[in-house]
Amino acid sequence: MVEPQLQQELFPILLRFRMHRYAMSADIAKMYRQVYVHEKHVDFQRIVWRDAPTEELKDYGILRLTYGTPAASHLAVKALQQVARHKMTEFQSSAEIILRDFYMGDHLTGAHTADELVLHASEKAYAAVAYARTKYLDGKIVVNLVASRTKVAPLKSTTLPRLELCAAHLAAKLIKQITACLCSPESRMFGWTDCTVTLACLQGHPSRWSTFVANRVAEMQEILPSECWTHVRSESNPADLAYRGMSPSSLLSYKLWWHGPPWLSSSSYVPHEVKRQDHTTQLEMRKKTAAVNVAEPSQHWTLLAKFSSFSKLKRVTAYVMRFIDNVRNCAQTMPRKQTGPLTSKEIQVAELKLISAKKPLPRRISLLRLQPFVDKSGILRVGGRLKHSNVASDVKHPVILAKSSPLAKLIVADIHKFTLHAGPRIMQALLGCWCTQLNS
């Protein structure tokens, strides 16, 4: 059985490692072979071996974790973390480092800071770059690259403002990772973009924008408030490298990439005193709609909803039609009153009455392939080339019933019960009519 992942993600470990003044690395030699398996589980790790074909086979139980088994990595990390927790009270700082800075058997840590983030997008790619701006006690200010994220623009064509927003969304997620790994409570995060449309979206409530924009804006505002986002000129944006590209030799000496815009290192620059500018845009605005309720009479006969059996509904309808005929016949000089049990003819007429169409032929695209028509009895039937075949009329032109109609539901329920819950193919064969979307 494959167990859940226990080890830390590699990105935050590397990120924290770069922030130390003094670095330290370590490695657990033959990590899996350092972990013993409980004696009651040894029998699950057995091999049969002999050094030569002439020797007798020997049975071995493996006492330690075996490389290649699905659970080995989980158990190795679990054992390491359990040792750290067991020694937490005795060696607290060491135990915390083990739980935080190990990636499997490799250890990166050290001993010994607030951050700025810039982003940009083009039709080819978009990127976000994060910088740490540290002010020392002697007044010296140092700005260094912390991390970056780059993504290739999707193959499906999209607008540049949307790509710029995707860059800002990427930046927000990078901020969230960095904050979780490095930042102390007094650290402050700020975002910069050279796209005023993105800033306008961030300054508005998510409900104002289309779904694509609203989802990203809501998540970004939760990570970094809109007042912490500011505009940066394109020439001062190091994230331009994401789409312009640069050779490795040129990148080594490109200060804008490694240390951010020059004004970030200026002592006169105070992040929280940067004046916020209000931006507006009509792009991606959610269309306003007005809801209107129109009461319409039901398209279906109310009698259909009063019965749970199609057989009973047919018989009730037949009796009602018989009563109407008897009342009309009373006006004649020689009245003919129908009595006694219902005949098969009466039940058949009642069935045709129930499925007869009393409204115009529907124009739904899904029915066009059936070439529907309304016969002389007012019943909607399937047309097509079978009209030239030598079979019964009901077989050539089955009745069409809509899946959503109460009548169709009653008929299908009766057949479903009669066939002991058979599948759609058997039910369709027994229906004797064409029920749209029967499979669903």
Short mmCIF file of C-alpha atoms in Angstrom, two decimals:
data_model
loop_
_atom_site.label_atom_id
_atom_site.label_comp_id
_atom_site.label_asym_id
_atom_site.label_seq_id
_atom_site.Cartn_x
_atom_site.Cartn_y
_atom_site.Cartn_z
CA MET A 1 0.00 0.00 0.00
CA VAL A 2 1.34 3.45 -0.92
CA GLU A 3 1.30 5.73 2.12
CA PRO A 4 0.85 9.54 2.09
CA GLN A 5 3.88 11.75 1.52
CA LEU A 6 5.52 12.92 4.75
CA GLN A 7 8.67 14.75 3.62
CA GLN A 8 8.78 18.51 3.13
CA GLU A 9 8.51 20.06 -0.33
CA LEU A 10 11.91 20.75 -1.86
CA PHE A 11 11.18 24.40 -2.79
CA PRO A 12 10.71 25.75 0.78
CA ILE A 13 13.77 23.79 2.00
CA LEU A 14 15.96 25.39 -0.69
CA LEU A 15 14.39 28.78 -0.03
CA ARG A 16 15.18 28.66 3.68
CA PHE A 17 18.66 27.33 3.00
CA ARG A 18 19.54 30.43 0.94
CA MET A 19 18.58 32.76 3.79
CA HIS A 20 21.20 31.52 6.27
CA ARG A 21 24.51 33.26 6.80
CA TYR A 22 26.15 29.96 7.67
CA ALA A 23 25.05 26.91 5.73
CA MET A 24 25.18 23.25 6.66
CA SER A 25 24.35 20.11 4.72
CA ALA A 26 24.16 16.49 5.82
CA ASP A 27 23.16 13.11 4.47
CA ILE A 28 21.91 9.91 6.08
CA ALA A 29 24.06 7.15 4.62
CA LYS A 30 22.06 4.16 3.36
CA MET A 31 18.91 5.59 4.86
CA TYR A 32 16.63 2.61 4.17
CA ARG A 33 19.13 0.14 5.61
CA GLN A 34 19.18 2.15 8.86
CA VAL A 35 15.55 1.33 9.61
CA TYR A 36 14.65 -2.04 11.12
CA VAL A 37 11.34 -3.71 10.33
CA HIS A 38 9.32 -4.97 13.28
CA GLU A 39 9.92 -8.67 13.81
CA LYS A 40 6.26 -9.54 13.24
CA HIS A 41 6.51 -8.00 9.76
CA VAL A 42 9.72 -9.73 8.66
CA ASP A 43 7.78 -12.58 7.10
CA PHE A 44 6.32 -10.13 4.59
CA GLN A 45 9.86 -9.52 3.27
CA ARG A 46 11.28 -12.93 2.38
CA ILE A 47 13.55 -14.13 -0.40
CA VAL A 48 14.62 -17.62 -1.51
CA TRP A 49 18.29 -17.92 -2.48
CA ARG A 50 21.17 -20.24 -3.22
CA ASP A 51 24.66 -19.53 -4.50
CA ALA A 52 24.73 -22.42 -6.97
CA PRO A 53 22.19 -24.73 -8.65
CA THR A 54 23.55 -27.68 -6.73
CA GLU A 55 22.96 -26.09 -3.32
CA GLU A 56 19.83 -26.39 -1.27
CA LEU A 57 17.42 -23.45 -1.39
CA LYS A 58 17.53 -21.20 1.66
CA ASP A 59 14.79 -18.94 2.97
CA TYR A 60 15.77 -15.47 4.26
CA GLY A 61 13.76 -12.86 6.14
CA ILE A 62 14.83 -9.25 5.41
CA LEU A 63 15.20 -7.35 8.67
CA ARG A 64 15.41 -3.80 7.27
CA LEU A 65 13.52 -1.62 4.82
CA THR A 66 13.84 -2.77 1.23
CA TYR A 67 14.47 -0.21 -1.49
CA GLY A 68 11.85 -0.31 -4.21
CA THR A 69 8.84 -1.34 -2.16
CA PRO A 70 5.95 1.17 -2.28
CA ALA A 71 5.94 1.85 1.48
CA ALA A 72 9.73 2.13 1.95
CA SER A 73 10.08 5.91 1.50
CA HIS A 74 7.12 6.62 3.79
CA LEU A 75 8.45 4.34 6.53
CA ALA A 76 11.99 5.75 6.31
CA VAL A 77 10.79 9.35 6.67
CA LYS A 78 8.32 8.34 9.39
CA ALA A 79 11.12 6.70 11.38
CA LEU A 80 13.31 9.81 11.09
CA GLN A 81 10.50 12.11 12.18
CA GLN A 82 9.57 9.81 15.05
CA VAL A 83 13.13 9.98 16.36
CA ALA A 84 12.95 13.80 16.25
CA ARG A 85 9.65 13.88 18.14
CA HIS A 86 10.95 11.38 20.70
CA LYS A 87 13.92 13.65 21.44
CA MET A 88 12.03 16.95 21.25
CA THR A 89 12.27 17.81 24.95
CA GLU A 90 15.94 16.87 25.15
CA PHE A 91 17.18 18.41 21.87
CA GLN A 92 14.43 20.82 20.82
CA SER A 93 16.31 22.90 18.23
CA SER A 94 17.84 19.85 16.54
CA ALA A 95 14.49 18.05 16.49
CA GLU A 96 12.79 21.07 14.87
CA ILE A 97 15.49 21.22 12.17
CA ILE A 98 15.04 17.51 11.42
CA LEU A 99 11.27 17.93 11.06
CA ARG A 100 11.62 21.06 8.91
CA ASP A 101 14.75 20.80 6.74
CA PHE A 102 15.08 17.15 5.69
CA TYR A 103 14.20 16.00 2.19
CA MET A 104 14.27 12.22 2.49
CA GLY A 105 17.85 11.54 3.66
CA ASP A 106 19.29 14.91 2.54
CA HIS A 107 19.55 17.78 4.99
CA LEU A 108 19.99 21.49 4.18
CA THR A 109 19.96 24.06 6.96
CA GLY A 110 21.97 26.85 8.53
CA ALA A 111 21.86 29.69 10.98
CA HIS A 112 21.23 33.38 10.72
CA THR A 113 15.53 38.18 6.94
CA ALA A 114 10.85 41.81 4.16
CA ASP A 115 10.16 41.08 0.56
CA GLU A 116 9.23 42.80 -2.73
CA LEU A 117 7.71 41.04 -5.71
CA VAL A 118 7.58 42.06 -9.39
CA LEU A 119 5.66 40.43 -12.22
CA HIS A 120 5.12 40.67 -15.98
CA ALA A 121 3.46 38.84 -18.86
CA SER A 122 3.57 38.65 -22.64
CA GLU A 123 1.76 36.59 -25.25
CA LYS A 124 4.57 34.00 -25.01
CA ALA A 125 5.09 33.66 -21.26
CA TYR A 126 4.51 35.27 -17.90
CA ALA A 127 6.59 35.40 -14.76
CA ALA A 128 6.89 36.59 -11.18
CA VAL A 129 10.13 37.47 -9.39
CA ALA A 130 10.52 37.91 -5.62
CA TYR A 131 13.17 39.99 -3.85
CA ALA A 132 14.17 40.38 -0.20
CA ARG A 133 14.88 43.98 0.85
CA THR A 134 16.88 44.03 4.09
CA LYS A 135 17.83 47.13 6.02
CA TYR A 136 20.71 46.64 8.49
CA LEU A 137 21.31 48.54 11.73
CA ASP A 138 24.02 50.64 10.11
CA GLY A 139 21.52 51.89 7.48
CA LYS A 140 22.81 49.69 4.66
CA ILE A 141 20.08 48.33 2.36
CA VAL A 142 20.55 45.10 0.42
CA VAL A 143 18.13 43.72 -2.18
CA ASN A 144 18.60 40.15 -3.43
CA LEU A 145 16.66 37.72 -5.59
CA VAL A 146 14.76 35.16 -3.52
CA ALA A 147 12.82 33.11 -6.07
CA SER A 148 11.06 33.32 -9.41
CA ARG A 149 8.29 31.51 -11.23
CA THR A 150 7.79 31.35 -15.00
CA LYS A 151 5.01 29.83 -17.08
CA VAL A 152 4.56 29.47 -20.82
CA ALA A 153 1.41 31.15 -22.11
CA PRO A 154 -1.38 28.66 -22.96
CA LEU A 155 -1.67 27.48 -26.56
CA LYS A 156 -5.29 28.63 -26.64
CA SER A 157 -5.34 32.28 -27.64
CA THR A 158 -6.16 34.67 -24.82
CA THR A 159 -5.94 38.40 -24.22
CA LEU A 160 -2.82 40.11 -22.89
CA PRO A 161 -4.71 41.62 -19.89
CA ARG A 162 -5.72 38.09 -18.87
CA LEU A 163 -2.11 36.91 -19.12
CA GLU A 164 -1.03 39.88 -17.00
CA LEU A 165 -3.62 38.85 -14.43
CA CYS A 166 -2.30 35.27 -14.56
CA ALA A 167 1.17 36.67 -13.84
CA ALA A 168 -0.19 38.51 -10.81
CA HIS A 169 -1.96 35.33 -9.68
CA LEU A 170 1.32 33.43 -10.05
CA ALA A 171 3.03 36.14 -7.99
CA ALA A 172 0.42 35.88 -5.24
CA LYS A 173 0.94 32.13 -4.95
CA LEU A 174 4.71 32.69 -4.79
CA ILE A 175 4.17 35.26 -2.03
CA LYS A 176 2.14 32.69 -0.10
CA GLN A 177 4.96 30.13 -0.33
CA ILE A 178 7.65 32.61 0.67
CA THR A 179 5.60 33.96 3.57
CA ALA A 180 5.08 30.45 4.94
CA CYS A 181 8.80 29.63 4.68
CA LEU A 182 10.69 32.79 5.58
CA CYS A 183 8.84 35.83 6.74
CA SER A 184 8.69 36.95 10.34
CA PRO A 185 5.55 38.70 11.66
CA GLU A 186 7.13 42.15 11.18
CA SER A 187 7.94 41.49 7.51
CA ARG A 188 5.76 43.18 4.90
CA MET A 189 5.04 42.02 1.37
CA PHE A 190 4.38 44.25 -1.64
CA GLY A 191 3.45 43.45 -5.24
CA TRP A 192 4.35 45.38 -8.40
CA THR A 193 2.99 45.08 -11.93
CA ASP A 194 3.35 47.16 -15.09
CA CYS A 195 -0.28 46.44 -16.09
CA THR A 196 -2.82 49.04 -14.94
CA VAL A 197 -5.72 46.75 -15.94
CA THR A 198 -4.53 44.18 -13.40
CA LEU A 199 -4.33 46.87 -10.72
CA ALA A 200 -7.88 48.02 -11.57
CA CYS A 201 -9.14 44.44 -11.19
CA LEU A 202 -7.37 44.08 -7.83
CA GLN A 203 -8.87 47.33 -6.56
CA GLY A 204 -12.40 46.17 -7.35
CA HIS A 205 -14.56 43.58 -5.61
CA PRO A 206 -14.43 40.14 -7.29
CA SER A 207 -18.19 40.25 -7.92
CA ARG A 208 -17.62 43.04 -10.47
CA TRP A 209 -15.63 40.85 -12.83
CA SER A 210 -16.15 37.87 -15.11
CA THR A 211 -15.71 34.41 -13.61
CA PHE A 212 -12.15 34.00 -14.99
CA VAL A 213 -11.02 37.25 -13.36
CA ALA A 214 -13.17 37.01 -10.21
CA ASN A 215 -11.74 33.65 -9.11
CA ARG A 216 -8.14 34.86 -9.40
CA VAL A 217 -8.78 38.29 -7.88
CA ALA A 218 -10.50 36.76 -4.85
CA GLU A 219 -7.56 34.44 -4.17
CA MET A 220 -4.99 37.22 -4.71
CA GLN A 221 -6.76 39.66 -2.40
CA GLU A 222 -6.85 37.01 0.31
CA ILE A 223 -3.08 36.54 0.06
CA LEU A 224 -2.07 40.20 -0.43
CA PRO A 225 -4.54 43.12 0.05
CA SER A 226 -5.13 45.41 -2.94
CA GLU A 227 -3.47 48.37 -1.19
CA CYS A 228 -0.18 46.45 -1.26
CA TRP A 229 -0.14 46.34 -5.08
CA THR A 230 1.50 49.20 -7.00
CA HIS A 231 2.49 50.10 -10.56
CA VAL A 232 6.05 49.72 -11.88
CA ARG A 233 7.37 51.01 -15.20
CA SER A 234 8.22 48.31 -17.76
CA GLU A 235 11.90 49.31 -17.99
CA SER A 236 12.23 48.71 -14.25
CA ASN A 237 10.53 45.32 -14.37
CA PRO A 238 12.99 42.39 -14.19
CA ALA A 239 10.21 39.93 -15.01
CA ASP A 240 10.49 41.10 -18.64
CA LEU A 241 13.19 38.47 -18.95
CA ALA A 242 10.47 35.82 -19.02
CA TYR A 243 9.60 36.61 -22.62
CA ARG A 244 12.67 38.47 -23.92
CA GLY A 245 15.16 35.81 -22.90
CA MET A 246 18.87 36.24 -22.20
CA SER A 247 22.02 34.17 -22.53
CA PRO A 248 23.52 32.73 -19.32
CA SER A 249 26.70 34.84 -19.67
CA SER A 250 24.67 38.05 -19.98
CA LEU A 251 22.41 37.05 -17.10
CA LEU A 252 25.37 36.78 -14.72
CA SER A 253 26.01 40.52 -14.97
CA TYR A 254 22.39 41.64 -15.28
CA LYS A 255 21.89 43.54 -12.00
CA LEU A 256 18.19 44.19 -12.59
CA TRP A 257 17.54 40.43 -12.35
CA TRP A 258 19.69 39.72 -9.30
CA HIS A 259 18.95 42.86 -7.28
CA GLY A 260 15.73 44.30 -8.67
CA PRO A 261 15.04 47.91 -9.70
CA PRO A 262 17.69 50.39 -8.39
CA TRP A 263 15.12 52.40 -6.44
CA LEU A 264 14.43 49.37 -4.22
CA SER A 265 17.92 49.82 -2.75
CA SER A 266 17.47 53.55 -2.17
CA SER A 267 17.21 54.78 1.40
CA SER A 268 14.56 57.31 0.31
CA TYR A 269 12.22 54.54 -0.78
CA VAL A 270 9.70 53.61 1.92
CA PRO A 271 7.35 50.81 0.74
CA HIS A 272 4.35 51.59 2.92
CA GLU A 273 4.48 55.30 2.00
CA VAL A 274 4.15 54.69 -1.75
CA LYS A 275 1.13 56.66 -2.91
CA ARG A 276 -1.63 54.43 -4.20
CA GLN A 277 -3.17 55.32 -7.54
CA ASP A 278 -6.75 54.45 -8.41
CA HIS A 279 -7.17 52.57 -11.68
CA THR A 280 -10.33 51.77 -13.63
CA THR A 281 -11.16 49.45 -16.52
CA GLN A 282 -14.23 48.32 -18.43
CA LEU A 283 -12.57 45.08 -19.47
CA GLU A 284 -13.84 41.83 -17.94
CA MET A 285 -16.79 43.57 -16.28
CA ARG A 286 -19.54 41.12 -15.35
CA LYS A 287 -22.64 41.65 -17.44
CA LYS A 288 -25.60 42.84 -15.40
CA THR A 289 -28.73 40.79 -15.85
CA ALA A 290 -32.27 41.20 -14.58
CA ALA A 291 -34.26 38.15 -13.56
CA VAL A 292 -37.91 38.05 -14.66
CA ASN A 293 -40.32 35.32 -13.64
CA VAL A 294 -43.08 34.55 -16.13
CA ALA A 295 -45.87 32.30 -14.93
CA GLU A 296 -46.97 29.84 -17.59
CA PRO A 297 -49.69 27.22 -17.39
CA SER A 298 -48.41 23.68 -17.12
CA GLN A 299 -47.93 21.90 -20.46
CA HIS A 300 -49.00 18.61 -18.93
CA TRP A 301 -52.42 17.38 -17.88
CA THR A 302 -52.68 17.67 -14.08
CA LEU A 303 -54.29 14.23 -13.91
CA LEU A 304 -50.91 12.67 -14.86
CA ALA A 305 -49.36 13.71 -11.58
CA LYS A 306 -52.03 11.99 -9.47
CA PHE A 307 -51.11 8.41 -10.35
CA SER A 308 -47.96 6.33 -9.84
CA SER A 309 -48.99 3.60 -12.33
CA PHE A 310 -49.53 3.97 -16.07
CA SER A 311 -51.90 0.98 -16.09
CA LYS A 312 -54.13 2.58 -13.48
CA LEU A 313 -53.96 5.94 -15.30
CA LYS A 314 -55.16 4.31 -18.55
CA ARG A 315 -58.08 2.62 -16.81
CA VAL A 316 -59.14 5.82 -15.01
CA THR A 317 -58.93 7.74 -18.30
CA ALA A 318 -60.98 5.05 -20.05
CA TYR A 319 -63.72 5.27 -17.38
CA VAL A 320 -63.77 9.10 -17.68
CA MET A 321 -64.11 8.84 -21.48
CA ARG A 322 -66.86 6.24 -21.09
CA PHE A 323 -68.73 8.56 -18.71
CA ILE A 324 -68.46 11.44 -21.20
CA ASP A 325 -69.74 9.23 -24.02
CA ASN A 326 -72.67 7.99 -21.89
CA VAL A 327 -73.66 11.57 -21.02
CA ARG A 328 -73.60 12.59 -24.69
CA ASN A 329 -75.63 9.51 -25.68
CA CYS A 330 -78.37 10.36 -23.16
CA ALA A 331 -79.44 13.23 -25.42
CA GLN A 332 -80.26 10.81 -28.23
CA THR A 333 -83.69 9.26 -28.70
CA MET A 334 -82.23 5.76 -28.54
CA PRO A 335 -79.45 6.07 -25.88
CA ARG A 336 -76.67 3.49 -25.91
CA LYS A 337 -75.12 3.29 -22.44
CA GLN A 338 -71.81 1.44 -22.03
CA THR A 339 -71.49 -0.59 -18.81
CA GLY A 340 -69.52 -3.48 -17.38
CA PRO A 341 -65.78 -4.07 -17.41
CA LEU A 342 -63.59 -1.98 -19.66
CA THR A 343 -62.86 -3.42 -23.07
CA SER A 344 -59.42 -3.56 -24.66
CA LYS A 345 -60.69 -1.09 -27.29
CA GLU A 346 -61.60 1.47 -24.60
CA ILE A 347 -58.18 1.10 -22.93
CA GLN A 348 -56.44 1.49 -26.29
CA VAL A 349 -58.42 4.67 -27.07
CA ALA A 350 -57.59 6.04 -23.61
CA GLU A 351 -53.89 5.37 -24.21
CA LEU A 352 -53.97 7.21 -27.55
CA LYS A 353 -55.78 10.08 -25.84
CA LEU A 354 -53.05 10.36 -23.21
CA ILE A 355 -50.18 10.50 -25.70
CA SER A 356 -51.87 12.69 -28.32
CA ALA A 357 -50.14 16.04 -29.06
CA LYS A 358 -52.24 19.16 -28.53
CA LYS A 359 -49.48 21.69 -29.24
CA PRO A 360 -47.30 22.69 -32.26
CA LEU A 361 -44.54 20.34 -33.39
CA PRO A 362 -41.41 21.00 -31.27
CA ARG A 363 -38.41 22.47 -33.11
CA ARG A 364 -35.66 21.05 -30.89
CA ILE A 365 -32.49 20.10 -32.75
CA SER A 366 -32.36 16.71 -30.99
CA LEU A 367 -35.67 15.66 -32.59
CA LEU A 368 -34.85 16.71 -36.16
CA ARG A 369 -32.89 13.52 -36.81
CA LEU A 370 -36.09 11.54 -36.10
CA GLN A 371 -38.01 13.43 -38.85
CA PRO A 372 -41.04 13.72 -36.53
CA PHE A 373 -44.62 14.22 -37.72
CA VAL A 374 -48.06 14.41 -36.12
CA ASP A 375 -50.49 11.76 -37.37
CA LYS A 376 -54.25 12.19 -37.92
CA SER A 377 -54.92 11.24 -34.28
CA GLY A 378 -52.69 14.06 -33.05
CA ILE A 379 -49.83 11.76 -31.96
CA LEU A 380 -46.19 12.71 -32.46
CA ARG A 381 -44.36 9.89 -34.25
CA VAL A 382 -40.95 9.04 -35.75
CA GLY A 383 -40.72 9.52 -39.52
CA GLY A 384 -37.87 8.36 -41.74
CA ARG A 385 -37.30 5.70 -44.41
CA LEU A 386 -39.08 2.89 -42.51
CA LYS A 387 -42.36 4.21 -43.94
CA HIS A 388 -41.63 2.08 -47.04
CA SER A 389 -41.06 -1.10 -45.01
CA ASN A 390 -43.48 -4.02 -44.82
CA VAL A 391 -44.08 -3.94 -41.02
CA ALA A 392 -46.88 -2.75 -38.75
CA SER A 393 -47.56 0.99 -38.62
CA ASP A 394 -46.63 1.27 -34.91
CA VAL A 395 -43.26 -0.36 -35.66
CA LYS A 396 -42.55 1.91 -38.65
CA HIS A 397 -43.54 5.05 -36.79
CA PRO A 398 -43.07 4.71 -32.99
CA VAL A 399 -44.63 7.30 -30.71
CA ILE A 400 -42.18 9.99 -29.46
CA LEU A 401 -42.26 10.76 -25.74
CA ALA A 402 -40.15 13.40 -23.97
CA LYS A 403 -38.10 12.07 -21.06
CA SER A 404 -39.21 14.99 -18.85
CA SER A 405 -42.95 14.40 -19.33
CA PRO A 406 -44.86 12.82 -16.41
CA LEU A 407 -46.46 10.36 -18.84
CA ALA A 408 -43.08 9.04 -20.03
CA LYS A 409 -41.96 8.60 -16.44
CA LEU A 410 -45.08 6.56 -15.63
CA ILE A 411 -44.65 4.31 -18.69
CA VAL A 412 -40.95 3.73 -18.06
CA ALA A 413 -41.58 3.06 -14.35
CA ASP A 414 -44.19 0.40 -15.20
CA ILE A 415 -41.88 -1.38 -17.67
CA HIS A 416 -38.90 -1.04 -15.33
CA LYS A 417 -40.90 -2.82 -12.62
CA PHE A 418 -42.32 -5.41 -15.03
CA THR A 419 -38.81 -6.34 -16.33
CA LEU A 420 -37.41 -6.55 -12.79
CA HIS A 421 -35.19 -3.46 -13.26
CA ALA A 422 -33.77 -4.42 -16.66
CA GLY A 423 -31.34 -2.24 -18.60
CA PRO A 424 -32.19 0.45 -21.19
CA ARG A 425 -31.95 -1.89 -24.22
CA ILE A 426 -34.61 -4.30 -22.96
CA MET A 427 -36.81 -1.42 -21.82
CA GLN A 428 -36.52 0.31 -25.19
CA ALA A 429 -37.55 -2.90 -26.93
CA LEU A 430 -40.65 -3.26 -24.74
CA LEU A 431 -41.64 0.39 -24.77
CA GLY A 432 -43.05 0.35 -28.28
CA CYS A 433 -42.29 4.06 -28.47
CA TRP A 434 -39.31 6.35 -28.79
CA CYS A 435 -38.37 7.94 -25.45
CA THR A 436 -35.75 10.68 -25.78
CA GLN A 437 -32.60 10.31 -23.63
CA LEU A 438 -33.74 7.00 -22.18
CA ASN A 439 -30.17 6.11 -21.14
CA SER A 440 -30.02 9.06 -18.75
#
